[in-house]
Short mmCIF file of C-alpha atoms in Angstrom, two decimals:
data_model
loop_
_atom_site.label_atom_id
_atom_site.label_comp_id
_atom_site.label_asym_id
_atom_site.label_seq_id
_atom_site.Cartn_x
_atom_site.Cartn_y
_atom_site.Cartn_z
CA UNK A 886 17.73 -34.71 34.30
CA UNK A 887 15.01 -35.82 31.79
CA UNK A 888 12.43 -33.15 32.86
CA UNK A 889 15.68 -30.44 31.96
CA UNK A 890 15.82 -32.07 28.92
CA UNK A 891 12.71 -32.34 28.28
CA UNK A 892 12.15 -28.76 29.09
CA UNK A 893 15.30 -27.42 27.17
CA UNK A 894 13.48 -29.80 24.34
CA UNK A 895 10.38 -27.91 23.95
CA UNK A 896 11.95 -24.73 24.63
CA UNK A 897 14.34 -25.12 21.33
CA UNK A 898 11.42 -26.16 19.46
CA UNK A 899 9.68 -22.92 20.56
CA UNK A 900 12.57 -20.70 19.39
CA UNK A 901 12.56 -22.39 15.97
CA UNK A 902 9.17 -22.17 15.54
CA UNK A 903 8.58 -18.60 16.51
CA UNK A 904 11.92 -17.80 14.95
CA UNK A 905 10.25 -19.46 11.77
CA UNK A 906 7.42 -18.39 11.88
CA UNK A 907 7.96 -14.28 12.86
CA UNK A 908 9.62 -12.76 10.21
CA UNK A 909 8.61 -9.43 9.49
CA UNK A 910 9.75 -7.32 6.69
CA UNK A 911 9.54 -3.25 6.52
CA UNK A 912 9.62 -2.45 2.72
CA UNK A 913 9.42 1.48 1.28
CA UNK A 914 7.89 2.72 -1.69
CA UNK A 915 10.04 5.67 -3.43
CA UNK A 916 8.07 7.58 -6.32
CA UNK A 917 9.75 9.08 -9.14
CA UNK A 918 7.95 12.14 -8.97
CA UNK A 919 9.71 12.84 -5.58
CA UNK A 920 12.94 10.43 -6.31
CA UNK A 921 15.48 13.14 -4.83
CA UNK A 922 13.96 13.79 -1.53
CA UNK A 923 12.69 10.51 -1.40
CA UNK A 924 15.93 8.42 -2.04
CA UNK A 925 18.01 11.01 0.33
CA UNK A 926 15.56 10.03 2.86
CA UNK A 927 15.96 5.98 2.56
CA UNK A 928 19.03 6.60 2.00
CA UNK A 929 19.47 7.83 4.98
CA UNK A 930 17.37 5.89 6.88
CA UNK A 931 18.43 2.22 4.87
CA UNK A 932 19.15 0.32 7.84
CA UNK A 933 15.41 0.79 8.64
CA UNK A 934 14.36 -1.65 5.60
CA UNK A 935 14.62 -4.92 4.35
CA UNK A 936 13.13 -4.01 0.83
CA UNK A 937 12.71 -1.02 -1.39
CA UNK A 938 10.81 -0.63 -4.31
CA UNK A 939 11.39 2.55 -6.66
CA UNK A 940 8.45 3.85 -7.78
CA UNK A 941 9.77 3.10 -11.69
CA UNK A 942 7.93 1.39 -14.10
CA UNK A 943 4.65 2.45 -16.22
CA UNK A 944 3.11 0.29 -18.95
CA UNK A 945 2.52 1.56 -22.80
CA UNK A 946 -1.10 0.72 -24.18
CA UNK A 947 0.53 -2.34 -25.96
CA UNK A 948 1.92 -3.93 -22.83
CA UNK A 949 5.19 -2.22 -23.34
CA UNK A 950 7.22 -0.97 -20.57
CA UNK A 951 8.32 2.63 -19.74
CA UNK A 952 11.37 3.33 -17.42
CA UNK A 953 9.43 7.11 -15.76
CA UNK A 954 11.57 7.21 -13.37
CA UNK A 955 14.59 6.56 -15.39
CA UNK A 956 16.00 4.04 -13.20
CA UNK A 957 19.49 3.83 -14.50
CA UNK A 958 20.63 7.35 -13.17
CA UNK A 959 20.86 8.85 -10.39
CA UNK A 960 19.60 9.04 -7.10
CA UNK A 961 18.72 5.92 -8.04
CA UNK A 962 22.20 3.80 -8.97
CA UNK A 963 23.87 4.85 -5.44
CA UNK A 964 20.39 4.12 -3.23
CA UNK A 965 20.53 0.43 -5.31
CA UNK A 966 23.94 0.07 -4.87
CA UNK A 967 23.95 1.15 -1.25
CA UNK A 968 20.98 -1.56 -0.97
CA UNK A 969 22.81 -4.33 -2.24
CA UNK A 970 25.73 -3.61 -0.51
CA UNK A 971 23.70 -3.77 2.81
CA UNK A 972 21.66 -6.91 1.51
CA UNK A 973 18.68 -5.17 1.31
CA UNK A 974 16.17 -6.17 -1.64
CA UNK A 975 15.41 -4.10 -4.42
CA UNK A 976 12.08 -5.22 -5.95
CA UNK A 977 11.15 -1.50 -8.77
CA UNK A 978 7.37 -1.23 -8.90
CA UNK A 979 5.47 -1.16 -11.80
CA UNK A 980 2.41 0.79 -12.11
CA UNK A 981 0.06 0.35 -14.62
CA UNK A 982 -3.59 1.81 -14.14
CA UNK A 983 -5.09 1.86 -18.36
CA UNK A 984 -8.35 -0.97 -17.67
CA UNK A 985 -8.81 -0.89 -21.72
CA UNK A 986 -5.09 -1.86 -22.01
CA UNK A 987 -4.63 -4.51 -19.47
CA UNK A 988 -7.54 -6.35 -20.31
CA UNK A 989 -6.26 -6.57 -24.10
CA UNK A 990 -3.08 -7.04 -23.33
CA UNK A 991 -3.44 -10.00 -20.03
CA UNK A 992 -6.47 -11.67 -21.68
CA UNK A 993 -4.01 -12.41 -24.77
CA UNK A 994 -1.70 -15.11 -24.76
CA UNK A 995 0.63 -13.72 -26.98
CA UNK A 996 0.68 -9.93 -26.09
CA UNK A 997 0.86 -11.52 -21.84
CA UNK A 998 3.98 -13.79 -23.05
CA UNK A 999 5.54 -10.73 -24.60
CA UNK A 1000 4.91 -8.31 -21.90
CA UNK A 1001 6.67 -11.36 -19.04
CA UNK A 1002 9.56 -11.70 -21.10
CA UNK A 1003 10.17 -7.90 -21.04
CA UNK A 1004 9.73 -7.65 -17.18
CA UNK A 1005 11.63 -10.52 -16.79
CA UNK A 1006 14.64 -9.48 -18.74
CA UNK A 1007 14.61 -6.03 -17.36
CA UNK A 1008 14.60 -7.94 -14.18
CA UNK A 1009 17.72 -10.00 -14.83
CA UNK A 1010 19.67 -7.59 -16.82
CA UNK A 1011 19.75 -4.97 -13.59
CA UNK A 1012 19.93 -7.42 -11.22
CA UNK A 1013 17.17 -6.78 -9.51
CA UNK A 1014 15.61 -8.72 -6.80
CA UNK A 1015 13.01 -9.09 -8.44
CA UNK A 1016 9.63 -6.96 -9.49
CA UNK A 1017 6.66 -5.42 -7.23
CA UNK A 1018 3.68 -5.61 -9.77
CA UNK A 1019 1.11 -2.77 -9.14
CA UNK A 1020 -1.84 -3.10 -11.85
CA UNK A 1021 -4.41 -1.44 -10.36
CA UNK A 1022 -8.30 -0.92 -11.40
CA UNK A 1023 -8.74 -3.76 -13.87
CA UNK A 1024 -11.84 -4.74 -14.87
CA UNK A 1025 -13.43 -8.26 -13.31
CA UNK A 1026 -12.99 -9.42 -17.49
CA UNK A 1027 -9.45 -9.24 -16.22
CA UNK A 1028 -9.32 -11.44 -13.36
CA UNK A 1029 -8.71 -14.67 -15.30
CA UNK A 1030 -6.03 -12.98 -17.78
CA UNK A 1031 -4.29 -11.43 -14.73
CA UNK A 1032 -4.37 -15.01 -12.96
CA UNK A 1033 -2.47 -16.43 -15.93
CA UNK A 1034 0.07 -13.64 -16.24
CA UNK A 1035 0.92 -14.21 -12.37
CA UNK A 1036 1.24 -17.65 -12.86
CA UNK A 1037 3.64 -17.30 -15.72
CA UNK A 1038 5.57 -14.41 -14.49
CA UNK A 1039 6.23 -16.84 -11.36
CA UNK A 1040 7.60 -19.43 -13.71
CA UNK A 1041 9.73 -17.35 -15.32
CA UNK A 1042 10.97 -15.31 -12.22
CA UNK A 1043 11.57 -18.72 -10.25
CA UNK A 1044 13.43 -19.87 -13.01
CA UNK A 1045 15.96 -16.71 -12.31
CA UNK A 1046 15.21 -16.90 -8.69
CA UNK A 1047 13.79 -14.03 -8.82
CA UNK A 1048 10.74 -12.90 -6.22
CA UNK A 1049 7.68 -11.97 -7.31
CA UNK A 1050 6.06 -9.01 -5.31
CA UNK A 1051 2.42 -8.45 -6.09
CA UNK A 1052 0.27 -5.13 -4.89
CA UNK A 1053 -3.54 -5.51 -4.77
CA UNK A 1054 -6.39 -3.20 -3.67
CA UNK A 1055 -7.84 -3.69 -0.69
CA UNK A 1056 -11.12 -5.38 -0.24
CA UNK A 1057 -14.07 -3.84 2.24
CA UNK A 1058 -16.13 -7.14 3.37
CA UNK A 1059 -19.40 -7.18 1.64
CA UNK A 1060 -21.64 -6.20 4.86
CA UNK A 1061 -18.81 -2.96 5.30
CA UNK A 1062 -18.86 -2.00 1.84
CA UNK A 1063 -22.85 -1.62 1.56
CA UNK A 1064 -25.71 -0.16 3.73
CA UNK A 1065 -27.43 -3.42 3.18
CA UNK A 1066 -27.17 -6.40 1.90
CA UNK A 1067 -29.49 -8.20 -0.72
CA UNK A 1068 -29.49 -11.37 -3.16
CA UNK A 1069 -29.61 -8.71 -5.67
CA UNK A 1070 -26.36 -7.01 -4.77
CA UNK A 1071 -24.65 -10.08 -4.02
CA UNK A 1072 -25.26 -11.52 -7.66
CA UNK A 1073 -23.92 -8.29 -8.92
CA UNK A 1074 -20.25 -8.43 -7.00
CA UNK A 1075 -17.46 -9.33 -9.40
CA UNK A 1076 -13.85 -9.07 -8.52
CA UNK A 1077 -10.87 -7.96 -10.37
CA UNK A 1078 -8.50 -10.11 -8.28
CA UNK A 1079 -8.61 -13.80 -7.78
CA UNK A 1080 -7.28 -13.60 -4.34
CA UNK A 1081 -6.60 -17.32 -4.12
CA UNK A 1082 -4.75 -17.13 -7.40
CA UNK A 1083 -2.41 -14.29 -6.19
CA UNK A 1084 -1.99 -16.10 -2.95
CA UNK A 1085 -0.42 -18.67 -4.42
CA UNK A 1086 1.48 -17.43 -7.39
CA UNK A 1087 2.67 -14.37 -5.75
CA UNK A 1088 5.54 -14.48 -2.80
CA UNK A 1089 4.58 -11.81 -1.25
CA UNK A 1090 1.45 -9.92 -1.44
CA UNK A 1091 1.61 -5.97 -0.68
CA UNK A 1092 -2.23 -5.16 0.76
CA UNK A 1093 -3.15 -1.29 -0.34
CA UNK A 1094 -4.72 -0.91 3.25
CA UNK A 1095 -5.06 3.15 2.38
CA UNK A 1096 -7.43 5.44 1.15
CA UNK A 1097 -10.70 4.00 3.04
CA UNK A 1098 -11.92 7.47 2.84
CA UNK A 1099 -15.71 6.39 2.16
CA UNK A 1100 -15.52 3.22 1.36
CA UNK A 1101 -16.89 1.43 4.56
CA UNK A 1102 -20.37 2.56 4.51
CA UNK A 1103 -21.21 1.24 8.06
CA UNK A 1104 -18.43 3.13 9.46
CA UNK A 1105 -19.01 5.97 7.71
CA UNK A 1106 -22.79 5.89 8.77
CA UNK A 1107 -21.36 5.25 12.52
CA UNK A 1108 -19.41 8.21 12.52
CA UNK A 1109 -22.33 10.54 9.60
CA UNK A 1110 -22.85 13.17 12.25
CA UNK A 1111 -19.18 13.74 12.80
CA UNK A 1112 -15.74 14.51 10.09
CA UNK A 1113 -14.64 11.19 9.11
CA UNK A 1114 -12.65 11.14 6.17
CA UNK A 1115 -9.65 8.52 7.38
CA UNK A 1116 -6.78 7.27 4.83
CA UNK A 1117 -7.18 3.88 7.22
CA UNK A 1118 -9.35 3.18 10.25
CA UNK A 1119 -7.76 0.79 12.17
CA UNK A 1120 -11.11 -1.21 12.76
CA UNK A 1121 -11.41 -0.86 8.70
CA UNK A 1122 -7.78 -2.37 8.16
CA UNK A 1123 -8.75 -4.90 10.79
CA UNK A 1124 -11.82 -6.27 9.02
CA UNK A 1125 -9.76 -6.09 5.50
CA UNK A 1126 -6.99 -8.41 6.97
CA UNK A 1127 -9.30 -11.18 8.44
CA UNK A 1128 -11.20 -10.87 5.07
CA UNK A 1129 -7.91 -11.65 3.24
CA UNK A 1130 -6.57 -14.62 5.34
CA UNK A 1131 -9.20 -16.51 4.20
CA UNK A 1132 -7.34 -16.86 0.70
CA UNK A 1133 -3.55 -15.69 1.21
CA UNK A 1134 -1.75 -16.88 3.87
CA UNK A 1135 -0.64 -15.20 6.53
CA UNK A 1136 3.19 -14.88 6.08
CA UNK A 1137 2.71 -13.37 2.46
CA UNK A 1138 0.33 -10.73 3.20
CA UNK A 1139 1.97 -7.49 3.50
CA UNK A 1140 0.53 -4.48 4.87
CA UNK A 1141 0.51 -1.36 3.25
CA UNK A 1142 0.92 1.74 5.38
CA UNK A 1143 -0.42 5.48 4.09
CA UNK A 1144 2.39 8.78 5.16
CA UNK A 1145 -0.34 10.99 3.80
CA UNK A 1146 -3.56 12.56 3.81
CA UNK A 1147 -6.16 14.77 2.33
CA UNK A 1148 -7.75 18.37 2.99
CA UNK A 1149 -11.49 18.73 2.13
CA UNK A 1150 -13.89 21.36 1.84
CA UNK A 1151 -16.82 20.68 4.05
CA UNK A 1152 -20.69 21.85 4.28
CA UNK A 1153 -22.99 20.80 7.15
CA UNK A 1154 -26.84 20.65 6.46
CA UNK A 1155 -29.55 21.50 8.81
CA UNK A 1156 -29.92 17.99 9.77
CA UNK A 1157 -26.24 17.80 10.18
CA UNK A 1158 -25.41 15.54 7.56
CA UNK A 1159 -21.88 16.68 5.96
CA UNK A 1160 -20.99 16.37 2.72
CA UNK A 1161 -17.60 16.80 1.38
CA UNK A 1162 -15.56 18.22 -1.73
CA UNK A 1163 -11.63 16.50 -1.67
CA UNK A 1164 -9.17 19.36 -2.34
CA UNK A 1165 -6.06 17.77 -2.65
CA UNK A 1166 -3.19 15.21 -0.99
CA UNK A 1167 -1.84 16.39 2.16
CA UNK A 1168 1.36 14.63 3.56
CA UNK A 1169 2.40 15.38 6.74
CA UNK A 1170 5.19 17.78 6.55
CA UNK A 1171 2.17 20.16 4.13
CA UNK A 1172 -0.20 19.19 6.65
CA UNK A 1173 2.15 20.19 10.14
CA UNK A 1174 2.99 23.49 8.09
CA UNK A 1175 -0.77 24.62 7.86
CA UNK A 1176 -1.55 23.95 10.80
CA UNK A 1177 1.23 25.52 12.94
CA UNK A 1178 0.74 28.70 10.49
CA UNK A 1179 -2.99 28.43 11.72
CA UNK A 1180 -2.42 28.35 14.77
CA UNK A 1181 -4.08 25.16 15.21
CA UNK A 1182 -2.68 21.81 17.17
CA UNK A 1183 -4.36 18.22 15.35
CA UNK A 1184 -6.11 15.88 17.14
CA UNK A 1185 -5.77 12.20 17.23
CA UNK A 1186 -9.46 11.25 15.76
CA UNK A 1187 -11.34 7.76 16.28
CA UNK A 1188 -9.78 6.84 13.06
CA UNK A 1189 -6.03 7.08 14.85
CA UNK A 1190 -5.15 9.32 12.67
CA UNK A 1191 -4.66 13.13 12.92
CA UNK A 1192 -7.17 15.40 12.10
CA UNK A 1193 -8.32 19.44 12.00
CA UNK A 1194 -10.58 21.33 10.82
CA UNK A 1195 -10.81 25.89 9.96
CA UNK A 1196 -12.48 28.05 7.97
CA UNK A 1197 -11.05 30.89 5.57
CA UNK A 1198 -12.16 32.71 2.70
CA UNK A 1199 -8.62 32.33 1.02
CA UNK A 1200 -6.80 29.43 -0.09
CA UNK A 1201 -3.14 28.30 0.47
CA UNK A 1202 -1.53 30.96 -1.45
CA UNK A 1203 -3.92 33.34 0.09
CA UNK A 1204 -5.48 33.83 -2.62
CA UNK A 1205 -9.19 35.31 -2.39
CA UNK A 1206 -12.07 32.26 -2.82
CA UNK A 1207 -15.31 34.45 -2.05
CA UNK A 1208 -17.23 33.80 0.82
CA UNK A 1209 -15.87 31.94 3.95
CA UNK A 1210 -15.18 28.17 3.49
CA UNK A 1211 -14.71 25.72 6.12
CA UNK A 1212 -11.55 22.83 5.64
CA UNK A 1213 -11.07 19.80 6.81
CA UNK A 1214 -7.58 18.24 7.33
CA UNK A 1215 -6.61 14.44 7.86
CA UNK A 1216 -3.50 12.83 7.38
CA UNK A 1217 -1.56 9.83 8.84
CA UNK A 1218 1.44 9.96 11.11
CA UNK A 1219 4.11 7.52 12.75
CA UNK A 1220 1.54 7.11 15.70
CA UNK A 1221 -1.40 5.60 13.18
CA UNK A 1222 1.67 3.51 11.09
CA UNK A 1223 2.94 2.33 14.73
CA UNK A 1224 -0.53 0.98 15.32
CA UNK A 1225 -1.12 -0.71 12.15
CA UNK A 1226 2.88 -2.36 12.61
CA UNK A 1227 1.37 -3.72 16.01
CA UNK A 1228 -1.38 -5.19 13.97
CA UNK A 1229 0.45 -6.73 11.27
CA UNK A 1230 2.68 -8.74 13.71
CA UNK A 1231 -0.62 -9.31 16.14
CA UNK A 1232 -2.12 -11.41 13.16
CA UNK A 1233 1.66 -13.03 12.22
CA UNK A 1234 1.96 -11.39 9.11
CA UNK A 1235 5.06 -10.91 6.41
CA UNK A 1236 5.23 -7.28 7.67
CA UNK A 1237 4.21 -3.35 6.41
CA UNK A 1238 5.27 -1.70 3.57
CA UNK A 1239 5.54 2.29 3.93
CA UNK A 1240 3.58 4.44 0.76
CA UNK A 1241 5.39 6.78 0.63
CA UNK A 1242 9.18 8.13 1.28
CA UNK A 1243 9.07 11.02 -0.44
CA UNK A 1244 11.17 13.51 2.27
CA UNK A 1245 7.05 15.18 3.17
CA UNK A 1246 6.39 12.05 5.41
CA UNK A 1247 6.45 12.53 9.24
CA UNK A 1248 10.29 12.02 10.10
CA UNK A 1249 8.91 10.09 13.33
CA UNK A 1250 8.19 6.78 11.46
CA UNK A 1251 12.03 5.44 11.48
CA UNK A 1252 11.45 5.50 14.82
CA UNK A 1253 8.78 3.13 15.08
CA UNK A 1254 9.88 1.09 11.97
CA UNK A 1255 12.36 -1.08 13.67
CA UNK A 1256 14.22 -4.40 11.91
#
C-alpha cells in the first residue's frame, strides 16, 4: 500500500509539473495590408489559436501613434469579438521601424512617458489584452532608452493587468554571423536589445526566427557552391534559440514562424560561386501558382524548406526582360513550420507565433498547428 502511494505520489507530482511547465501557445500575426483575406482566414481557423495580434499600429516621428489598419472597423470588430467570445487573446502589434525617431523619442523621459500613456490607454479603452510591441532596427544608442520604456510600459500594463508582448530580431551567435572571429570585431559588436532587460520586463517574448537569408555566414559558406537562400534553416533557428536562453527564459520565448518566401535572380561564375539579386516576397499560394504553371514540382532543400529554380527571358506578367535569366524560388510551408513547432516544444518553450495569415499562406499549417 505505501509503494501505491508512493507511486501515485510521484506520479501526481509529474502531471503538475509537466502540466506546469508545458504550455504552449500558437499566436497569428494579421497585417493590415491583407486584413480581409487574412481575418477570413483566422477567422475561420480561430480555434487553432490562443492569441492574435492585428497587424495595427505604426508610430508618428514624435512617438505618436497611428491606427493603419484602422482597427475599429471591420474585419476587424467581428474577428475581436469572435476572439473574446472564444477566450482567445487579442494583443494589436505595433510596428515602428524610423531609428532617428525612436532613439529621440525612448532616450527621452518625457516624450517615452507620453508615448506609454498613449499605448496604454489605447490598450484599456478597447479592451485589449494587451499590446505586442514590434520596434524594429534601433540603433545600439537605443538599447538603454528602449530598456526603460519596457520597464515602464510593464508598470503601467500590470497595473491594468494587461500583458506585455514584446517582438525582437533574432540574433546569429557571433562565430555564425562572421567568417572569423577577431578581438577587433568583437570590440566592435553593439546590440540594440538588452536581451536580459526584455527577458524580464516583457511576458512574453516573440523571437523573429525568419529571414536568415545570408545572415549565417558559416552556413552560407557550407552550402556557397549550392542555392541557399532559406527564410529559416532549422540548424540556424536552432543555434538562435540556445543563444537566447542564456538571457530569457525558456517559457517566455516565443518562436516566430515565416508562411513566406522570396524569388531571386541568380548568376553562377566560372568558379561556381553564385551571387544573387532578391526580386520580391513569395508566399506560398504565389509561389505553388508559378510553379505548377511551370511545370515544375519544389523540392524540400537542406534548409527544410521548399525550393526551385528556372530560367526565362520574361517575367511574371510575361513581359519581355532581354536575354534569358535564371530564378530562384524559396519559400516556407506547413512541413518547415511543423518542424520548427517540434523544436519549440523540444526546448520547453512558450510556443510559435505564425508571420503571416494573410489568406496566400499554405492552407496546410492549421493542420499542424494544433492547441
Amino acid at each position: 500500500m505505501i509503494k501505491l502511494l508512493t507511486t501515485l505520489f510521484v506520479f501526481s507530482q509529474f502531471f503538475f509539473y509537466a502540466h506546469a511547465v508545458t504550455t504552449f501557445t500558437h499566436a497569428a500575426w494579421i497585417p493590415y495590408w491583407k486584413k480581409t483575406d487574412g481575418a477570413s482566414t483566422t477567422l475561420a481557423n480561430l480555434n487553432r489559436f490562443d492569441e492574435i495580434s492585428p497587424f495595427s499600429y505604426e508610430v508618428t516621428d514624435t512617438g505618436s501613434l497611428i491606427d493603419a489598419s484602422r482597427i475599429r472597423q471591420e474585419p476587424w470588430t467581428s474577428l475581436i469579438l469572435e476572439a473574446k467570445k472564444k477566450g482567445i487573446k487579442v494583443y494589436p502589434s505595433i510596428l515602428w521601424i524610423d531609428r532617428d525617431a525612436m532613439e529621440k523619442t525612448l532616450n527621452n523621459k518625457t516624450e517615452r512617458k507620453l508615448h506609454i500613456d498613449e499605448i496604454v490607454s489605447e490598450v484599456v479603452y478597447y479592451g485589449f489584452d494587451g499590446i505586442d510591441i514590434d520596434y524594429e532596427g534601433k540603433s545600439a544608442e537605443t538599447r538603454v532608452g528602449f530598456s526603460a520604456f519596457l520597464k515602464e510600459l510593464s508598470a503601467q500594463l500590470k497595473k491594468n493587468k494587461k500583458t506585455l508582448i514584446c517582438t525582437i530580431e533574432a540574433r546569429t551567435p557571433v562565430d555564425s554571423r562572421y567568417s572569423k572571429v577577431t578581438k577587433e570585431i568583437l570590440a566592435k559588436i553593439e546590440y540594440s536589445n538588452d536581451y536580459k532587460a526584455i527577458g524580464k520586463y516583457c511576458d512574453k517574448v516573440r523571437l523573429m526566427t525568419y529571414d536568415q537569408i545570408d545572415g549565417d555566414v558559416k552556413l552560407s559558406t557550407q552550402y556557397k557552391n549550392e542555392l541557399y537562400r532559406p527564410i529559416a534553416d532549422i540548424a540556424w533557428v536552432k543555434k538562435v534559440l540556445t543563444l537566447t536562453l542564456r538571457d530569457i527564459p525558456a517559457h517566455k520565448i516565443i518562436v516566430g514562424v515565416a508562411t513566406y518566401g522570396y524569388k531571386y535572380e541568380y548568376t553562377t561564375s566560372s568558379t561556381g560561386t553564385i551571387a544573387y539579386k532578391k526580386i520580391g516576397s513569395m508566399n506560398y499560394k504565389y509561389a505553388d501558382e508559378l510553379a505548377k504553371s511551370l511545370g515544375i514540382t519544389p523540392v524540400r532543400n537542406k534548409a527544410g524548406e521548399l525550393e526551385f529554380s528556372y530560367a526565362s527571358s520574361t517575367d511574371l506578367s510575361n513581359k519581355t526582360v532581354g536575354s534569358m535569366k535564371t530564378y530562384y524560388v524559396t519559400y516556407s510551408d506547413s512541413v518547415a513550420i511543423a518542424e520548427k513547432i517540434r523544436i519549440a516544444k523540444l526546448y520547453h518553450l512558450g510556443g510559435v507565433a505564425v508571420f503571416k495569415i494573410d489568406g496566400a499562406q499554405d492552407p496546410a499549417i492549421f493542420g499542424v498547428i494544433q492547441k
